[in-house]
CSV table of C-alpha atoms and ligand atoms in Angstrom, one decimal:
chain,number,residue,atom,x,y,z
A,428,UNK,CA,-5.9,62.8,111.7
A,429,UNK,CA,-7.6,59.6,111.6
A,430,UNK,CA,-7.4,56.7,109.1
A,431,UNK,CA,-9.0,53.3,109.4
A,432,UNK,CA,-8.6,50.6,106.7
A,433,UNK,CA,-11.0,47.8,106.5
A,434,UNK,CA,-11.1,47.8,110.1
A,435,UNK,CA,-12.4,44.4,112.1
A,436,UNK,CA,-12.3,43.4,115.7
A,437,UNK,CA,-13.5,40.0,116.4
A,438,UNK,CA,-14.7,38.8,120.1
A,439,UNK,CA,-14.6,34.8,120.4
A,440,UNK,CA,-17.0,34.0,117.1
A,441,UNK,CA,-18.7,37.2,116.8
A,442,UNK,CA,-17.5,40.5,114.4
A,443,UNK,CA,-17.8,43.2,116.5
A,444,UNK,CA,-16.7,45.5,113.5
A,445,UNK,CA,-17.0,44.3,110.1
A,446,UNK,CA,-15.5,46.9,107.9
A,447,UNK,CA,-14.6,50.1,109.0
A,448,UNK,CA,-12.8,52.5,106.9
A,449,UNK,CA,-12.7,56.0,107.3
A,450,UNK,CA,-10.6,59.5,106.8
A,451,UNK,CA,-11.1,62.2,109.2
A,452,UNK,CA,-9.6,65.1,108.7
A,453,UNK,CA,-7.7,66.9,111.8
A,454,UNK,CA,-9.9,69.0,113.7
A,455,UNK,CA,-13.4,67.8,112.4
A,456,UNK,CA,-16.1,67.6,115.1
A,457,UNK,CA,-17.4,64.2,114.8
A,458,UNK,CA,-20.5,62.0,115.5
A,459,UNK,CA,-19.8,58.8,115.6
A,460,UNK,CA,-23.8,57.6,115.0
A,461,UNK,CA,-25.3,53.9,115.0
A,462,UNK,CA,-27.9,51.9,116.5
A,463,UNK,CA,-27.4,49.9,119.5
A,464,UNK,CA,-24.9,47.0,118.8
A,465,UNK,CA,-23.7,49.3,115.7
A,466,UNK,CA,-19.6,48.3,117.2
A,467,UNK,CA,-19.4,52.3,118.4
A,468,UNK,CA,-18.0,51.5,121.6
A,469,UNK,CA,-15.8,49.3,120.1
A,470,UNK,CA,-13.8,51.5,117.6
A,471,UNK,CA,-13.5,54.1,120.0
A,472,UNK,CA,-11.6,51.6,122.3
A,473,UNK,CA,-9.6,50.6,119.1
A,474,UNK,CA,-9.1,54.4,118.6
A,475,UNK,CA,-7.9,54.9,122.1
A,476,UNK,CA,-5.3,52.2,121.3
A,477,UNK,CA,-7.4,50.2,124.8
A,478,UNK,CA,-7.2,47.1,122.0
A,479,UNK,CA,-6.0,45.5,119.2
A,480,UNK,CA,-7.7,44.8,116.0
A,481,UNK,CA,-8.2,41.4,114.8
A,482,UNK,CA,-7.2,42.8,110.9
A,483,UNK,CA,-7.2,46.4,108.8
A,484,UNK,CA,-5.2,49.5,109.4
A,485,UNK,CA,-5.8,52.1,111.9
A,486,UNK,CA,-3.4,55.1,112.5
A,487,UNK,CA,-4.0,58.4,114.8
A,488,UNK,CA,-2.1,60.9,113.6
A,489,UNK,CA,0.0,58.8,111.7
A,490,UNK,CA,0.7,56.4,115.0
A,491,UNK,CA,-0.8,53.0,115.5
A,492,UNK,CA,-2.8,53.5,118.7
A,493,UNK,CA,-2.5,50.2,120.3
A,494,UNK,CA,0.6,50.4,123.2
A,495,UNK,CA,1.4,53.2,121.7
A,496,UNK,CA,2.8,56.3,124.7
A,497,UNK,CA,2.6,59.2,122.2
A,498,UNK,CA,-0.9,58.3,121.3
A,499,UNK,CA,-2.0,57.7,124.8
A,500,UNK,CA,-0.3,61.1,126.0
A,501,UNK,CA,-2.3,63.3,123.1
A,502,UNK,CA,-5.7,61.3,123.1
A,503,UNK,CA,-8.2,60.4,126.0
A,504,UNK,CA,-11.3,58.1,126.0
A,505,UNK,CA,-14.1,59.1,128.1
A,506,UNK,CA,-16.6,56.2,128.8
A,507,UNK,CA,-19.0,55.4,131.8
A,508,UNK,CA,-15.4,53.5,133.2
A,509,UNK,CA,-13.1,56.2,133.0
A,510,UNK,CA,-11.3,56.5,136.5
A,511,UNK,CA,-7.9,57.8,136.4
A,512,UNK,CA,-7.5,56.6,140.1
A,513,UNK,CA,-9.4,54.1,142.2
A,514,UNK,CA,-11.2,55.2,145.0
A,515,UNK,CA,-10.1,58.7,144.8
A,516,UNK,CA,-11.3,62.2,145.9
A,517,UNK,CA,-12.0,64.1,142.8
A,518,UNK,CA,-9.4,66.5,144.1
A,519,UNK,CA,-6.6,63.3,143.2
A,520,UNK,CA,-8.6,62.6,139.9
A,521,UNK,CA,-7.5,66.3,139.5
A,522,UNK,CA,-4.2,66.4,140.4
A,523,UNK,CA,-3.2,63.0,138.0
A,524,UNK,CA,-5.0,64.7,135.2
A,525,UNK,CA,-2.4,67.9,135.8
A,526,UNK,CA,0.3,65.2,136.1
A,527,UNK,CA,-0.2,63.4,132.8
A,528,UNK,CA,-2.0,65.8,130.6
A,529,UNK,CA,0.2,69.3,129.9
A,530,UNK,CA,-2.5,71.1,128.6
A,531,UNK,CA,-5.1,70.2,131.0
A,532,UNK,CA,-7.1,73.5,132.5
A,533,UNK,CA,-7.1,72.9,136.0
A,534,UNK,CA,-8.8,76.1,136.5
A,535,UNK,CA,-12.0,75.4,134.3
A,536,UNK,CA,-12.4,72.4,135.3
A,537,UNK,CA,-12.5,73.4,139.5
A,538,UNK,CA,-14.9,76.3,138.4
A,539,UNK,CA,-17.2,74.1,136.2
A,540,UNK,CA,-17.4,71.2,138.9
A,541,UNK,CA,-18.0,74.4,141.3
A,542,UNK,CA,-20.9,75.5,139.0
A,543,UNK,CA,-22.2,72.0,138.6
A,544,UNK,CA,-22.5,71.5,142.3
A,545,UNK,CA,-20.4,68.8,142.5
A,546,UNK,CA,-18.2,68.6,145.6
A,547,UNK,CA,-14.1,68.1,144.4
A,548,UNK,CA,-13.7,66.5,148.4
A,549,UNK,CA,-16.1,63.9,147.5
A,550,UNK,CA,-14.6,60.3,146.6
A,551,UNK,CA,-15.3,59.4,142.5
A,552,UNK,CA,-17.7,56.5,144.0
A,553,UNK,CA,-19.9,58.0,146.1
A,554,UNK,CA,-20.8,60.6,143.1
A,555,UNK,CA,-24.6,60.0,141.7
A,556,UNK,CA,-24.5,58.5,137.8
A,557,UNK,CA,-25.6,61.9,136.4
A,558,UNK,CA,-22.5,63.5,138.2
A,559,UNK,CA,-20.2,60.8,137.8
A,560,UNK,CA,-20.7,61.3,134.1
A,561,UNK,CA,-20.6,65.2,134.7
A,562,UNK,CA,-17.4,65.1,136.2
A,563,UNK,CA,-15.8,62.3,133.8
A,564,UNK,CA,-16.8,64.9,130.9
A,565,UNK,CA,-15.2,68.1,132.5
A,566,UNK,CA,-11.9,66.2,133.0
A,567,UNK,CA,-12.5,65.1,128.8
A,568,UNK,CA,-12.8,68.7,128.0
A,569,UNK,CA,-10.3,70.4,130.2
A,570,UNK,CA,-7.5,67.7,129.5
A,571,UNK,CA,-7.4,69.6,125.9
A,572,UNK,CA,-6.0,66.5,124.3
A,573,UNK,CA,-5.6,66.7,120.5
A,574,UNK,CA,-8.3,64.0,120.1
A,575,UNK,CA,-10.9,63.4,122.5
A,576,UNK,CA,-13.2,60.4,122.5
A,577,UNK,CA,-16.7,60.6,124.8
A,578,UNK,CA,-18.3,57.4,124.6
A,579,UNK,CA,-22.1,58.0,124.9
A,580,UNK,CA,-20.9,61.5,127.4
A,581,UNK,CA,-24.4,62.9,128.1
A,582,UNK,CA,-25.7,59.3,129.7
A,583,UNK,CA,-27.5,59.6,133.1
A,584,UNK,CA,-27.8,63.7,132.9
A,585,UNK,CA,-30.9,65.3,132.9
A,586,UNK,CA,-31.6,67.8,130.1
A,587,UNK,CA,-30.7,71.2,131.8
A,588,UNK,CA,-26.8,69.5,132.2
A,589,UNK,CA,-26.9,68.2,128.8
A,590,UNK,CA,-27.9,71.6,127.8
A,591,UNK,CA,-24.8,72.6,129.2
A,592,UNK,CA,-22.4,70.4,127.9
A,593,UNK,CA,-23.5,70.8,124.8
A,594,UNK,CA,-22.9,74.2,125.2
A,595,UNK,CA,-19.6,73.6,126.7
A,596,UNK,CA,-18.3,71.4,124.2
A,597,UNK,CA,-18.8,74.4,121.3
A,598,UNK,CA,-17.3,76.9,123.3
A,599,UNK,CA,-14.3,75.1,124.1
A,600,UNK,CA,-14.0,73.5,120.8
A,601,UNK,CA,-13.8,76.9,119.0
A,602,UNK,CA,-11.5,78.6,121.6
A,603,UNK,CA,-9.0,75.7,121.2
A,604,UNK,CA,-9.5,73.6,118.0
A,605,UNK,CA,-9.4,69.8,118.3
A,606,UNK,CA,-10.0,66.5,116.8
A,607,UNK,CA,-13.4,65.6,119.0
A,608,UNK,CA,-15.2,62.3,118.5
A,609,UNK,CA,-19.2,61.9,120.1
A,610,UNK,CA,-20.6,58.9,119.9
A,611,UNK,CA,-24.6,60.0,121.2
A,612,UNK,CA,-28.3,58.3,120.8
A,613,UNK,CA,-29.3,61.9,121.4
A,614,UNK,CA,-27.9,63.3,117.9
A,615,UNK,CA,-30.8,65.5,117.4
A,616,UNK,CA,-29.2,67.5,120.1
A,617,UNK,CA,-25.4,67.5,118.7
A,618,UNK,CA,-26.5,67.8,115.0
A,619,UNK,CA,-25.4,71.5,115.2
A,620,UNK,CA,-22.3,70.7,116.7
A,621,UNK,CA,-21.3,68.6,114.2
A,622,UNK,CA,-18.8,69.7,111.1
A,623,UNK,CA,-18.4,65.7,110.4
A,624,UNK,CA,-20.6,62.5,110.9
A,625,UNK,CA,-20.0,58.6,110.8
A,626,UNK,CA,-22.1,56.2,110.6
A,627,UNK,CA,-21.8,52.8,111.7
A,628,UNK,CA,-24.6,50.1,110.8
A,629,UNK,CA,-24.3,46.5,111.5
A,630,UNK,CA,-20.4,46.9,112.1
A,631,UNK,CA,-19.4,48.6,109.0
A,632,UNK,CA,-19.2,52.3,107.9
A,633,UNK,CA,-22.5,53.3,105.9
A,634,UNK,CA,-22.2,57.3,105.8
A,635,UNK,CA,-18.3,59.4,106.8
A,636,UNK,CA,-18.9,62.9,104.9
A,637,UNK,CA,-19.6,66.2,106.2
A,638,UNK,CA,-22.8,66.8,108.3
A,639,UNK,CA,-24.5,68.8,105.8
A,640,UNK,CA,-24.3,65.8,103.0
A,641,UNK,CA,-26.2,63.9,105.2
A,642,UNK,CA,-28.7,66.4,105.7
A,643,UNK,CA,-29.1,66.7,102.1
A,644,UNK,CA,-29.8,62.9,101.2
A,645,UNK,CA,-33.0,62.3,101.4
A,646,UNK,CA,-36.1,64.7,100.7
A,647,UNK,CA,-39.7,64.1,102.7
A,648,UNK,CA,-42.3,64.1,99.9
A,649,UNK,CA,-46.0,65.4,101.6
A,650,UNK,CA,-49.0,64.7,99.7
A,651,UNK,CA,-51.6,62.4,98.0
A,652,UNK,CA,-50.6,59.4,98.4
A,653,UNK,CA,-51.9,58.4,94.7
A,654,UNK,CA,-50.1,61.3,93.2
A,655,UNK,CA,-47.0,60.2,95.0
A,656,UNK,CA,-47.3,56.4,93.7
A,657,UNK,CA,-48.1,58.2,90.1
A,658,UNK,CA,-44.6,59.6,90.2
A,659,UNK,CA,-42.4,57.8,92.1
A,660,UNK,CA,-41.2,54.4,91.4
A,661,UNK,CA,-41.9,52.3,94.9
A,662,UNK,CA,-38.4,51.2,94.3
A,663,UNK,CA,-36.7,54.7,95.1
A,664,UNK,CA,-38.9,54.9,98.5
A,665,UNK,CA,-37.4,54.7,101.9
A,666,UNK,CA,-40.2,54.8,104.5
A,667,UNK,CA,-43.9,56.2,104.4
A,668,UNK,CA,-45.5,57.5,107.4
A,669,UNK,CA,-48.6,58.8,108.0
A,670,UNK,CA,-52.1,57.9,107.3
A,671,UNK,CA,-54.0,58.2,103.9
A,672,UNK,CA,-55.3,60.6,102.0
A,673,UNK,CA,-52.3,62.6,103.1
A,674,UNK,CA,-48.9,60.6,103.3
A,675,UNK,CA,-45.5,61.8,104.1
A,676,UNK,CA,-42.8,59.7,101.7
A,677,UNK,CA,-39.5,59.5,101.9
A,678,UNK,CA,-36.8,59.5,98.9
A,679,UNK,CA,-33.1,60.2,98.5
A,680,UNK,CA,-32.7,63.2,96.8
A,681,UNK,CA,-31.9,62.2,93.5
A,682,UNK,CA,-35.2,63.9,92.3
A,683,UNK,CA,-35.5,64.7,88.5
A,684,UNK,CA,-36.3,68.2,87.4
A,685,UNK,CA,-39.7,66.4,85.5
A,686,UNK,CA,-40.1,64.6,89.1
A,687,UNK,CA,-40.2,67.7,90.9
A,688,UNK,CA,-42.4,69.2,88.5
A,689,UNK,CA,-45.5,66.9,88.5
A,690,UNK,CA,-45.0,66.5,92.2
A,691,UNK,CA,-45.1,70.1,93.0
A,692,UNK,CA,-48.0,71.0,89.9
A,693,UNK,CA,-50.1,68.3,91.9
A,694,UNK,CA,-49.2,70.1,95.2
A,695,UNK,CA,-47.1,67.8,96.8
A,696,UNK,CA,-44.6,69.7,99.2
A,697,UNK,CA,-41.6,68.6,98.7
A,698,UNK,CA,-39.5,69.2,102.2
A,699,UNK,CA,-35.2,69.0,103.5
A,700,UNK,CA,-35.0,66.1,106.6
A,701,UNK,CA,-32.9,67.0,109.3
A,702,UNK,CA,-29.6,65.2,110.5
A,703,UNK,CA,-31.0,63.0,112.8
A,704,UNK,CA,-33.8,62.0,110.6
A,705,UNK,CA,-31.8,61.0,107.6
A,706,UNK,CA,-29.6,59.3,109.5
A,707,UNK,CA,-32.5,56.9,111.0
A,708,UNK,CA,-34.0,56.7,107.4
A,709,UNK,CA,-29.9,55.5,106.4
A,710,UNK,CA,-30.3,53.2,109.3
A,711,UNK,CA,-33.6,51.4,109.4
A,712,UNK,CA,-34.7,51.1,105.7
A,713,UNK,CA,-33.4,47.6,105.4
A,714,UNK,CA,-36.0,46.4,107.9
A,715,UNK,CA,-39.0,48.9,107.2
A,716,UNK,CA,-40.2,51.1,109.8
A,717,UNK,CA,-42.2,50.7,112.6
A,718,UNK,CA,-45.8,51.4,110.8
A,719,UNK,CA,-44.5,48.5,108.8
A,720,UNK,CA,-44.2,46.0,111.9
A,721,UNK,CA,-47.9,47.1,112.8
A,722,UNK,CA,-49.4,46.9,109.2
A,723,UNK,CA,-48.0,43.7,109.0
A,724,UNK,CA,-49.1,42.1,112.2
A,725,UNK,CA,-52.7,43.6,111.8
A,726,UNK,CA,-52.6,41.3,108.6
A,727,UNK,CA,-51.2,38.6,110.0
A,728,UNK,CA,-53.7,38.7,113.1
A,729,UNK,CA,-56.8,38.9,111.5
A,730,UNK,CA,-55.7,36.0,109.2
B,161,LIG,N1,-16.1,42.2,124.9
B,161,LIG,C1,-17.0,41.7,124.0
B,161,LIG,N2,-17.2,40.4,123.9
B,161,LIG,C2,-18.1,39.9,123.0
B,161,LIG,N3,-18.9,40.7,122.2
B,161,LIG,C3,-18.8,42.0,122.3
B,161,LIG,C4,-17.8,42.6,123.2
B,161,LIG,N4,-17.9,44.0,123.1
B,161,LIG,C5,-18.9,44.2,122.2
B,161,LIG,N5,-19.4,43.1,121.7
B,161,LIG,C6,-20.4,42.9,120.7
B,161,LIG,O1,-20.0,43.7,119.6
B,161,LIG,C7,-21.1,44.4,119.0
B,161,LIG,C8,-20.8,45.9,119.0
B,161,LIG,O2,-20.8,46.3,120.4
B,161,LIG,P1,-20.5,47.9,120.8
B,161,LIG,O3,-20.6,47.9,122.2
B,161,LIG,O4,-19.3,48.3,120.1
B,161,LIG,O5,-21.8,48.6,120.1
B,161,LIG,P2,-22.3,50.1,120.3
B,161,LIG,O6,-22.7,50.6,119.0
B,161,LIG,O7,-21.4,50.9,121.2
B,161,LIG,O8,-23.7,49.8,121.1
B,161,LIG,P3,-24.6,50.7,122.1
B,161,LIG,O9,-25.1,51.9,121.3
B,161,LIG,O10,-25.7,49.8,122.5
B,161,LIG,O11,-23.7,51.1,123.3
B,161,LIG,C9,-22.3,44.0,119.8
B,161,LIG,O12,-23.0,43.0,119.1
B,161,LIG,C10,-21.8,43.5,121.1
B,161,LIG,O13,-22.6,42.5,121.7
């Protein structure tokens, strides 16, 4: 559904996107995950065909997004700017929706704002941010567009909503199956959502696989910390957390059977890391983890 080749968008002197390349197959629910500054927002807007890239390939369903109708007519970006029209009543917003998406479910989306309490008389402006954001994703989900793009969707709600949309987002999806990109900082919440991650770092892809390879790159190792170091060459470690005698180590999981078997004859419990996890270990490694900072800056201030 989705190919990007080497992929870079360049603002005045700065590379917003480095190298982006990525296949992703029609239908896939994707997070799109990175830190802040990752360029998230910005392939998003290059996948909504909103701009140009400065060089690479990018097609959407075969299509070149940018100025493109039949890509605009079968995708839709949802960001904390999407207003179809300014100054409206959500009852307009609701009526161009009909107008320029054909599959968009009027009906859902009246009873959802119904059951979110938020009034469809009331202009788009005067809305709080939480419900702003509410009512941007309804009109995302009910426009039934065969990719969908929510920039950061769940900013601004409080937890009960989010709860919701989450909830939302997997019923709908599996009643009508679609390509849906969600680009979240609260990925521990989506990470059983998702059948598909990327991840960006630093402007370039660093991880686009299934969900469940991710989950299965890295192993935690919990244990002495001398045993560990016995084993373990400090080479293949990621982060260590925790305080001695007992210290929680991280690895990829490229483990040898002789590995495993000292590690576990010396009880060290050797435990899976969760989505969210392994994608912050993928992330921050290059730079140490936050123990690190502190370590370091207890050594340097009592120099
Ligand atoms: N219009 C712009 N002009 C100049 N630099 C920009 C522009 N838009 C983005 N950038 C820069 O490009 C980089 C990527 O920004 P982007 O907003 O795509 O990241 P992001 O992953 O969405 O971040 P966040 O998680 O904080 O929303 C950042 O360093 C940002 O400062």
């Amino acid at each position: 559904m989705i190919e990007a080749i080497q992929l870079r968008k360049r603002y005045g002197n700065k590379d917003a996107l480095k190298n982006v390349t990525c296949h992703i197959p029609k239908n896939s629910f994707v997070g799109l995950i990175g830190r802040n500054g990752s360029g998230k927002t910005t392939f998003l807007k290059l996948l909504a065909g909103e701009s140009t890239p400065t060089s690479g390939q990018l097609f959407v369903g075969g299509e070149q997004p940018f100025d493109n109708i039949q890509v605009s007519a079968n995708t839709m970006l949802i960001d904390d700017e999407f207003n179809l029209v300014d100054n409206a009543r959500l009852t307009e917003g609701l009526d161009a929706m009909a107008h320029f998406y054909p599959k968009f479910d009027r009906l859902l989306a009246e009873r959802l704002l119904a059951y979110f309490e938020i009034p469809t008389h009331a202009r788009q402006s005067k809305l709080s941010k939480g419900m702003n954001m509410t009512y941007r994703f309804v009109l995302g989900l009910c426009a039934r567009t065969d990719v969908t793009y929510f920039d950061e969707p769940t900013n601004g709600m409080d937890a009960s909503v989010r709860k919701d949309v989450y909830r939302l987002l997997l019923k709908d999806y599996v009643e009508h199956p679609r390509t849906i990109i969600v680009s979240s900082h609260h990925i521990e919440e989506l990470e059983q959502l998702l059948s598909y991650v990327v991840v960006l770092h630093d402007g370039q892809t660093v991880y686009v696989d299934e969900a469940e390879q991710l989950q299965q790159r890295y192993v935690e190792l919990i244990g002495s910390a001398a045993t560990i170091q016995s084993v373990i060459a400090k080479s293949q470690v990621v982060t260590t957390f925790g305080e001695a005698p007992v210290q929680h180590v991280i690895v990829p999981n490229e483990l040898t059977a002789e590995e495993r078997h000292q590690l576990q004859q010396s009880n060290v419990q050797i435990k899976g890391v969760g989505l969210s996890d392994a994608y912050i270990y993928m992330t921050e490694h290059r730079k140490g983890g936050i123990d690190d900072v502190y370590n370091d800056y207890d050594a340097d201030s009592t120099l």
